[in-house]
Short mmCIF file of C-alpha atoms in Angstrom, two decimals:
data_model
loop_
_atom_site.label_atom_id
_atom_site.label_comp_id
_atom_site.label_asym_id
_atom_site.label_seq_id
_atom_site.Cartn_x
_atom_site.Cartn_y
_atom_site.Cartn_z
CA UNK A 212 160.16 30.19 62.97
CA UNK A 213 159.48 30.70 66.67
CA UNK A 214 156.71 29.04 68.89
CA UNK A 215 153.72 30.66 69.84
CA UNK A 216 153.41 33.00 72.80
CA UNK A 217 154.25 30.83 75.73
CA UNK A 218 154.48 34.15 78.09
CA UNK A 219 151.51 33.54 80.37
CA UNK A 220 152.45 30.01 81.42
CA UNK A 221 154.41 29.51 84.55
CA UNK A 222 157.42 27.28 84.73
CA UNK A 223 156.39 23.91 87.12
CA UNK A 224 159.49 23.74 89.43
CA UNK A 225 160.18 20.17 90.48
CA UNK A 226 162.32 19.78 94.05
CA UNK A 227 166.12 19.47 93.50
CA UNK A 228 167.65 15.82 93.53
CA UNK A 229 170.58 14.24 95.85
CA UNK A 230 173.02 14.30 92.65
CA UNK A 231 172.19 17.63 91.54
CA UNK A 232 173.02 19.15 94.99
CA UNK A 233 175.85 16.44 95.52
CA UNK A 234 177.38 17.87 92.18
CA UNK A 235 176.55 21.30 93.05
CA UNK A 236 178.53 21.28 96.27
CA UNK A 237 181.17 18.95 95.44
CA UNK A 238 180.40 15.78 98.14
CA UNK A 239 178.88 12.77 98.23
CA UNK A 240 175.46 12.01 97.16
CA UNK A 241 175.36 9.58 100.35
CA UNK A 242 175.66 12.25 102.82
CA UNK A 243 172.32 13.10 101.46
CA UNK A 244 168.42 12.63 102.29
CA UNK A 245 166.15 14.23 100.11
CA UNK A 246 162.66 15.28 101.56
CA UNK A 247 161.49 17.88 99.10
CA UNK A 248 159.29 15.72 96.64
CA UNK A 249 157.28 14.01 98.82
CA UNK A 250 158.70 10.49 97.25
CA UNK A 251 158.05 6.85 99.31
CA UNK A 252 160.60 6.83 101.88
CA UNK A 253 160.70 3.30 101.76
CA UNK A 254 161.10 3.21 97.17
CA UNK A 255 158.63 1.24 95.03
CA UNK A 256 156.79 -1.81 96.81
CA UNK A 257 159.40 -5.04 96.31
CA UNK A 258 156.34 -6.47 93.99
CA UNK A 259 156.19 -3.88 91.70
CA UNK A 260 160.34 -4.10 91.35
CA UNK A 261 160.66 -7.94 90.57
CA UNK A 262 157.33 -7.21 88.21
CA UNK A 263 159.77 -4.92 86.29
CA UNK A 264 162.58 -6.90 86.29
CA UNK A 265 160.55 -10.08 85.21
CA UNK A 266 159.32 -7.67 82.28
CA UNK A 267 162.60 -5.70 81.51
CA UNK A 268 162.52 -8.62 78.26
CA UNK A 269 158.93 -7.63 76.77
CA UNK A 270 159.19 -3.76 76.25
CA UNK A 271 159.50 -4.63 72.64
CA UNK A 272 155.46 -5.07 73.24
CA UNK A 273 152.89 -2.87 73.30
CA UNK A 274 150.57 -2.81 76.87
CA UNK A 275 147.37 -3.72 75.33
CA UNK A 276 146.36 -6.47 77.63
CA UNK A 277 148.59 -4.99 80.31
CA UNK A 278 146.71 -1.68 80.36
CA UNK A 279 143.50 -3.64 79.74
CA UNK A 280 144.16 -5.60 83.16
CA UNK A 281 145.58 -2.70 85.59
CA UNK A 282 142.13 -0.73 84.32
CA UNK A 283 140.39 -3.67 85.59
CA UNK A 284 141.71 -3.81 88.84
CA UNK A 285 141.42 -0.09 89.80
CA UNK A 286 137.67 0.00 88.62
CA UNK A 287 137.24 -3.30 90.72
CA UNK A 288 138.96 -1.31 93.39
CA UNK A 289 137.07 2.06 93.36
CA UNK A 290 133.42 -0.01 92.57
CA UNK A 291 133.53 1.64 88.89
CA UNK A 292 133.45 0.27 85.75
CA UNK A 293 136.19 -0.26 82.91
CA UNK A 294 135.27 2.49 80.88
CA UNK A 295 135.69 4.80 84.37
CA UNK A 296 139.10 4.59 84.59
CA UNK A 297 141.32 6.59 82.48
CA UNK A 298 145.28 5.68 82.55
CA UNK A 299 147.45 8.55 82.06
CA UNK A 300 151.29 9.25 81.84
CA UNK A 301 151.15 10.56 85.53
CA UNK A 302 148.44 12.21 87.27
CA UNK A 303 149.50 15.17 84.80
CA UNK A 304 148.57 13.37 81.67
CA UNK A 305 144.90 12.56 83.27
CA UNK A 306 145.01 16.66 83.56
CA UNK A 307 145.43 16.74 80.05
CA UNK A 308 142.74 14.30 78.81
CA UNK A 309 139.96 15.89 81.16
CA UNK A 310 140.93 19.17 79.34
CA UNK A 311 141.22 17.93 76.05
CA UNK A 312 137.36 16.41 77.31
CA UNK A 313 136.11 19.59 78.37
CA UNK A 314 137.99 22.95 77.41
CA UNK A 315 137.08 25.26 74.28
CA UNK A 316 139.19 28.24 73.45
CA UNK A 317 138.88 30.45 75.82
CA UNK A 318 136.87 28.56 78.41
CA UNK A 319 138.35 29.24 81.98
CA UNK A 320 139.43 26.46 85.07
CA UNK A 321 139.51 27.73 88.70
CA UNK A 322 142.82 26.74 90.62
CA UNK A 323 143.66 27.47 94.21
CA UNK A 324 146.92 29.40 94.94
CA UNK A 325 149.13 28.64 96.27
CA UNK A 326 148.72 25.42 94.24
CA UNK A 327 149.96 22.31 91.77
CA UNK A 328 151.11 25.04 88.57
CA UNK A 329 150.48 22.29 86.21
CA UNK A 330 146.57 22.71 86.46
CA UNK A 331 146.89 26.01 84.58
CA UNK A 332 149.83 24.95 82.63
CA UNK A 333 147.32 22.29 81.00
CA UNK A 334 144.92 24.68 80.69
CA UNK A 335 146.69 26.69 78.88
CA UNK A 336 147.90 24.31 76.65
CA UNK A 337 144.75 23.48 75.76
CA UNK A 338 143.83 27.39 74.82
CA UNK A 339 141.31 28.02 78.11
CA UNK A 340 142.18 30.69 80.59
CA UNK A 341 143.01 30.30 84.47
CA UNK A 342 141.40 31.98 87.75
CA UNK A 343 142.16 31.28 90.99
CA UNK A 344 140.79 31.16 94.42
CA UNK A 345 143.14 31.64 97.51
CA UNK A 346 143.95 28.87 100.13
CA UNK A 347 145.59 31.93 102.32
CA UNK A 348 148.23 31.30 105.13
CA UNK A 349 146.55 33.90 107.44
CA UNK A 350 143.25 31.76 107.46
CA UNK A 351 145.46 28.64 108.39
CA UNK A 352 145.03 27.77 104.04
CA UNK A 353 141.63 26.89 105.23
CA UNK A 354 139.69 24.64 102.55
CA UNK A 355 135.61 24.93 102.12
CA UNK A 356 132.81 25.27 99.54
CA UNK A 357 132.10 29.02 101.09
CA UNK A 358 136.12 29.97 99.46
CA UNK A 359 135.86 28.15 96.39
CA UNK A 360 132.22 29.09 95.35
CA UNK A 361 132.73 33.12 96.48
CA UNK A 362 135.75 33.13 93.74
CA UNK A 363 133.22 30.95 91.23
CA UNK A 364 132.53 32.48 87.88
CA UNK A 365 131.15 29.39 85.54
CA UNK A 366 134.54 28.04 84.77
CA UNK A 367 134.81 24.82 82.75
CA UNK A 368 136.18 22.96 85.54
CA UNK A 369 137.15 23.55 89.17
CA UNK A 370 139.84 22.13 91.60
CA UNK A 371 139.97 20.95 94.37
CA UNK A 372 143.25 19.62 95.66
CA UNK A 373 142.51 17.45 98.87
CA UNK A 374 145.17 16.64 100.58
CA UNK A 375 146.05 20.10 99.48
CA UNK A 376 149.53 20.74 98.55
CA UNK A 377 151.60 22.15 99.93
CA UNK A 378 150.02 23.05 102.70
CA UNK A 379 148.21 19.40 103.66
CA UNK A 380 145.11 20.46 104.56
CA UNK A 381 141.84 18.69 102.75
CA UNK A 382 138.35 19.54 102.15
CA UNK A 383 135.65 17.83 103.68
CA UNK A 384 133.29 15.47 101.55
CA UNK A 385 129.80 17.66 101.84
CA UNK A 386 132.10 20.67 100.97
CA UNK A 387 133.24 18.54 97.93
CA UNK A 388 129.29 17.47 97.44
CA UNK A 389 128.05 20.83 98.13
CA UNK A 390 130.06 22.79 95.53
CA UNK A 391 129.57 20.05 92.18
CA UNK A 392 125.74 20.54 93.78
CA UNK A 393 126.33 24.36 93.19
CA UNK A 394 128.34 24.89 90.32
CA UNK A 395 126.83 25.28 86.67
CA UNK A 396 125.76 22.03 85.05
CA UNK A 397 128.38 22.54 82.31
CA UNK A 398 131.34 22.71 85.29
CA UNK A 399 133.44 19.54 85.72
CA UNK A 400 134.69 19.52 89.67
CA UNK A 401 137.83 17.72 89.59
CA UNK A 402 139.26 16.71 92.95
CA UNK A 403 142.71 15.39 92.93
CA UNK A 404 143.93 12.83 95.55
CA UNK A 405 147.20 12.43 95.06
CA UNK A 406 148.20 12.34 98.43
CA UNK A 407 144.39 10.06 99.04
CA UNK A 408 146.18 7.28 100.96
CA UNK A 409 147.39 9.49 103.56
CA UNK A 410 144.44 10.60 104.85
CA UNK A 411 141.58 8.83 106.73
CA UNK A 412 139.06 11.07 104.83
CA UNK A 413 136.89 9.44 102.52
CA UNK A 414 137.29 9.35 98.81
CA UNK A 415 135.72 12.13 96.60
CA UNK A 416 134.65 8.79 94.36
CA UNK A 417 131.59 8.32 95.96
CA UNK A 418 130.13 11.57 94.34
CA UNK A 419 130.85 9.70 90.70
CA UNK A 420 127.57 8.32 91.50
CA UNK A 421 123.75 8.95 92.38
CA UNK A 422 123.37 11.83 94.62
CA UNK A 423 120.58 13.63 95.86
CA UNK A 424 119.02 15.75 93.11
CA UNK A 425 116.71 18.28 94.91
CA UNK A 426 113.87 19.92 93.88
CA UNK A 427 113.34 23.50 95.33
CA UNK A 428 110.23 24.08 94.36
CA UNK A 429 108.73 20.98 96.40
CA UNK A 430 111.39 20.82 98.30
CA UNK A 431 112.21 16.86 97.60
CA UNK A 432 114.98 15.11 96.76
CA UNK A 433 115.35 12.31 94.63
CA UNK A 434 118.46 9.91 93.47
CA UNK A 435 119.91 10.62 89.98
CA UNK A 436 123.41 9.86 87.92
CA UNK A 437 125.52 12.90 88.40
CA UNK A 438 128.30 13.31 85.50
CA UNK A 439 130.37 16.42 87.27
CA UNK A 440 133.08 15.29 89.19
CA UNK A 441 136.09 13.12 88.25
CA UNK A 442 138.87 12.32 90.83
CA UNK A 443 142.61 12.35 90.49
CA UNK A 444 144.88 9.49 91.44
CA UNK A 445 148.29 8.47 91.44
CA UNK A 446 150.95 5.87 91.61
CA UNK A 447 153.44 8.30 92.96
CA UNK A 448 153.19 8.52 96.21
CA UNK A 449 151.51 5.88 98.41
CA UNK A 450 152.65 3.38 95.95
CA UNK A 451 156.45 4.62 95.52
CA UNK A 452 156.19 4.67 91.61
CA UNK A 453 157.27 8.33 90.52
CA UNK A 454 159.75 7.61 88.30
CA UNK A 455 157.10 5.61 86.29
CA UNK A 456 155.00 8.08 85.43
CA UNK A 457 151.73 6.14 86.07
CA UNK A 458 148.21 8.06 87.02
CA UNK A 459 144.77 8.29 86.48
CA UNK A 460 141.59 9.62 86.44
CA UNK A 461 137.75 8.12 87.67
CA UNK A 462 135.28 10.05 85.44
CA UNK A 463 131.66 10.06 85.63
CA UNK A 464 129.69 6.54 84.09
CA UNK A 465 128.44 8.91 81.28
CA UNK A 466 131.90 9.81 79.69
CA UNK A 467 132.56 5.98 78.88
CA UNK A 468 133.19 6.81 74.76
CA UNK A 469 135.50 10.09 75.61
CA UNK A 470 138.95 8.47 76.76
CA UNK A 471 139.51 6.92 73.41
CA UNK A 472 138.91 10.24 71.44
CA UNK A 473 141.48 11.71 73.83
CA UNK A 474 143.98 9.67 75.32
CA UNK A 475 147.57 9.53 73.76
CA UNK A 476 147.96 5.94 72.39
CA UNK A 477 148.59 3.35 74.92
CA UNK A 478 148.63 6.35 77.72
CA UNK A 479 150.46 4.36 80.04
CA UNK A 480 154.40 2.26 79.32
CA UNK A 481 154.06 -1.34 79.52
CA UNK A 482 156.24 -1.29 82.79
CA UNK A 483 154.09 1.06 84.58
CA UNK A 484 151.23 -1.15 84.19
CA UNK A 485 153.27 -4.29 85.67
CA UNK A 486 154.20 -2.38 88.31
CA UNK A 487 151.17 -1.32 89.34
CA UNK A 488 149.40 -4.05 88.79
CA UNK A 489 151.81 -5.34 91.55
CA UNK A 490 151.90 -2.52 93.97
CA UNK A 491 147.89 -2.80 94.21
CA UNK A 492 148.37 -6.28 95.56
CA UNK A 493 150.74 -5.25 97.98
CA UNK A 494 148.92 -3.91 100.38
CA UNK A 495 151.58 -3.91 103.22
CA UNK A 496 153.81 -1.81 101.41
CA UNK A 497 151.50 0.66 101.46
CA UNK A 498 149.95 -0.08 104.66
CA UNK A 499 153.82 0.30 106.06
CA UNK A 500 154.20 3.81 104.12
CA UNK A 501 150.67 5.51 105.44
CA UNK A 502 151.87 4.31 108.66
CA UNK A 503 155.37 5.68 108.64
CA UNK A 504 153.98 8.85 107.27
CA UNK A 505 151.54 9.54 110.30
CA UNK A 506 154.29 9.13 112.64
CA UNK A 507 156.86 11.12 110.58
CA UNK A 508 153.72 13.90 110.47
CA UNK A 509 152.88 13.52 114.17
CA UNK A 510 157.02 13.41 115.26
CA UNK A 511 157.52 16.95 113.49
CA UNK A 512 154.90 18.87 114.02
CA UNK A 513 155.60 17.65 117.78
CA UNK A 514 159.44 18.85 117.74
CA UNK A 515 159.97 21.07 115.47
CA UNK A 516 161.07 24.90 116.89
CA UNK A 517 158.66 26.48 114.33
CA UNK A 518 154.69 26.97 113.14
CA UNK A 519 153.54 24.34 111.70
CA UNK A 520 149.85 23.27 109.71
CA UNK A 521 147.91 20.31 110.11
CA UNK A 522 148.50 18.14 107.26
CA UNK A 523 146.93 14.63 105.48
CA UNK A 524 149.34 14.38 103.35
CA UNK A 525 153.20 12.88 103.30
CA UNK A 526 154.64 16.18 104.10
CA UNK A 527 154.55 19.04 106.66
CA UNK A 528 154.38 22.67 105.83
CA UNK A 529 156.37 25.12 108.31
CA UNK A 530 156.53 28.88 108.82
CA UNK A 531 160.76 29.63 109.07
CA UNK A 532 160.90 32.51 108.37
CA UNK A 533 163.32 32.86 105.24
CA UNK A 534 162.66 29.63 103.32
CA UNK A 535 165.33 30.42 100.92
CA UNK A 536 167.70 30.88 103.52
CA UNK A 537 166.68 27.85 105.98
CA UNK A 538 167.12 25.29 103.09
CA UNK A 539 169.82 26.40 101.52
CA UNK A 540 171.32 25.96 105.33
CA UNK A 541 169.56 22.47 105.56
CA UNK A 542 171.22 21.37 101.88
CA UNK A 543 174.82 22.23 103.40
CA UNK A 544 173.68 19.84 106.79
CA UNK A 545 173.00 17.37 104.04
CA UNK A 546 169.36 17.19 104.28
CA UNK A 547 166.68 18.67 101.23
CA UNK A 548 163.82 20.21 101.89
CA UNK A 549 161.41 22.16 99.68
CA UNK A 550 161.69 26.26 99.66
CA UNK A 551 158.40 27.06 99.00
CA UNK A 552 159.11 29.89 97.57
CA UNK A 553 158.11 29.10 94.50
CA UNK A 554 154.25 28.40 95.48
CA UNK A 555 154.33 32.13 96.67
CA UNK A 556 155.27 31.08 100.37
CA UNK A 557 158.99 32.85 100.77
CA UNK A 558 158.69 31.74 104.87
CA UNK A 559 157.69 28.09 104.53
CA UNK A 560 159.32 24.95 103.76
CA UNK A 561 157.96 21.60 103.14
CA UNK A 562 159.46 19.07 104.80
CA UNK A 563 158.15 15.01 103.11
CA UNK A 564 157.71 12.58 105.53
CA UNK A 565 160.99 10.34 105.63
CA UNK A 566 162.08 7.21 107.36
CA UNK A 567 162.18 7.36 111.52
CA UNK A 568 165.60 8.26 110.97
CA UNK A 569 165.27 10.42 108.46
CA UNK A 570 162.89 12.77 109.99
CA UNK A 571 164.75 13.16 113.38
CA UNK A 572 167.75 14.04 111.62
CA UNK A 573 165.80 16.52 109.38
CA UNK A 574 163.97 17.74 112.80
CA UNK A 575 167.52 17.95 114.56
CA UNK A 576 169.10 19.93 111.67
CA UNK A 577 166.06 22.08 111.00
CA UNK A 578 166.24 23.22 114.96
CA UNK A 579 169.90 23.96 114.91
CA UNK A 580 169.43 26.44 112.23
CA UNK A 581 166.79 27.82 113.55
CA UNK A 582 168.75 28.40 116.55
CA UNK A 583 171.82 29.82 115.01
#
């Protein structure tokens, strides 16, 4: 017995953690930062932790009402209804359920590269076929409708990471608009906003909507329900949740009976919906973490001896050279950064926003071994 032929799927590569290195190199984990996952610097909001710990005695439950309420809050949040949001195990499980929604055998999803691996790992899974469009470090990994459409073939569904990662740039809204307005009626546009909170851009939830339908052969437009785009969102980042495993997706008014034919059974853990019921009324946490992030951002690209890109996200991408070499270097100085490598970018490194302290020292280290 052997599994099936798992040779065109691509191994996601998650950034290395203070123990592992600590282990690896034989010192302790508290001469460490780690800045290569683009985690909260600050941890989870102090809501969402005593929401755990005052629930720690109910996992014996399921999250019926639990999921029920934290669905209720996010659709009162993004203007949607109920039946809008979908709660996933992560931002990957939503990526799952909107292919499970969508994809036939052999139907085809269009990714950029570099890019998040699990879009076509999903894919995959669910028998469809990838094809990519570049976000290309000699154009500055410039994101618009004109790049995504040229490389546009009728796939199933089409992504758009914005923030992108990892190299933080974003799309702008009418590019967003003007590509579900130009794609086949059959494509699903899914624009994931994991990094959302970090930029002042506006949501991609808007288009869930009425939009201008136009008519080119009297050249009017009127308002009609669109059912092509679905955003992305996460717990992860903004809100300091990783380690929960909490995401979702906002899906188009029409799909309102397709999450229960596709969703794993109560998609999200009882303590992932406490806790995020919590962090979303904890707006200063997150207020304090956008905040921190722009500065962090702002303080790098300002100091550090190397190319940078303009990014929205928690994280900065920069051209060293030899990523392999420079982090390696920056993992003996006791600070982890992402080698980039493995996104097809063997001379960047992403550096995650950290803590003021945090970031000078990672901008201090990064310069000395640039300068050695």
């Amino acid at each position: 017995m052997r599994p099936r032929d798992l040779s065109d799927h691509v191994e996601y590569r998650a950034g290395r953690g203070i123990e592992e290195v600590a282990r690896e190199l034989g010192r302790d984990p508290e001469e460490f930062v780690k800045l290569a996952s683009n985690e909260n610097m600050f941890g989870p909001s102090p809501a969402a932790t005593e929401a755990i710990e005052a629930s720690a005695d109910e996992v014996h439950h399921y999250p019926t009402a639990d999921h029920q309420d934290l669905t209720a809050a996010l659709a009162e949040q993004w203007g949607v209804t109920d039946e809008q949001v979908w709660l996933a195990n992560g931002g990957d499980g939503a990526l799952d359920y909107l292919h499970r929604a969508t994809l036939e055998p052999g139907d085809d999803v269009l990714v950029p590269t570099p890019g998040f691996s699990y879009y076509g790992m999903s894919a995959r899974f669910h028998h469809g076929d990838v094809t990519e469009y570049d976000v290309s470090k000699p154009d500055g990994f410039e994101l618009s409708a004109e790049r995504v459409l040229d490389a546009y073939d009728g796939e199933r569904v089409v992504y758009l990471t914005s923030p992108h990662n990892p190299s933080g740039g974003r799309f702008a809204l009418d590019d967003v608009e003007r590509i579900a307005d130009e794609t086949d009626e059959e494509t699903l546009v899914v624009v994931d906003e994991a990094y959302g909170e970090f930029t002042e851009a506006p949501s991609a939830v808007s288009l869930l909507g009425e939009r201008d339908d136009v008519d080119e052969s009297h050249s009017s437009a009127s308002r009609a329900p669109r059912d092509d785009v679905a955003v992305l969102r996460t717990f992860s980042k903004a809100y300091g949740l990783a380690g929960l495993r909490l995401g979702y997706a906002l899906v188009p008014e029409a799909w309102a009976d397709t999450y229960a034919r596709v969703n794993t059974p109560f998609a999200a853990s009882f303590l992932a919906c406490r806790a995020g019921l919590a962090a979303l009324e904890d707006g200063a946490h997150v207020e304090r973490t956008v905040d921190t992030a722009r500065w962090s951002r702002d303080y790098m690209a300002e100091h550090v001896a190397a190319p940078t890109y303009e990014s929205h996200g928690n994280f900065l991408l920069v051209d060293v050279g030899d990523a392999t070499a420079v982090a390696e270097a920056m993992r003996e100085r006791g600070v982890i950064v992402r080698d980039c490598s493995s996104f097809g970018l063997p001379e960047c490194v992403r550096i995650t926003c950290g803590t003021k302290a945090e970031t000078k020292r990672a901008v201090r280290e990064l310069n000395e071994v640039l300068g050695e």
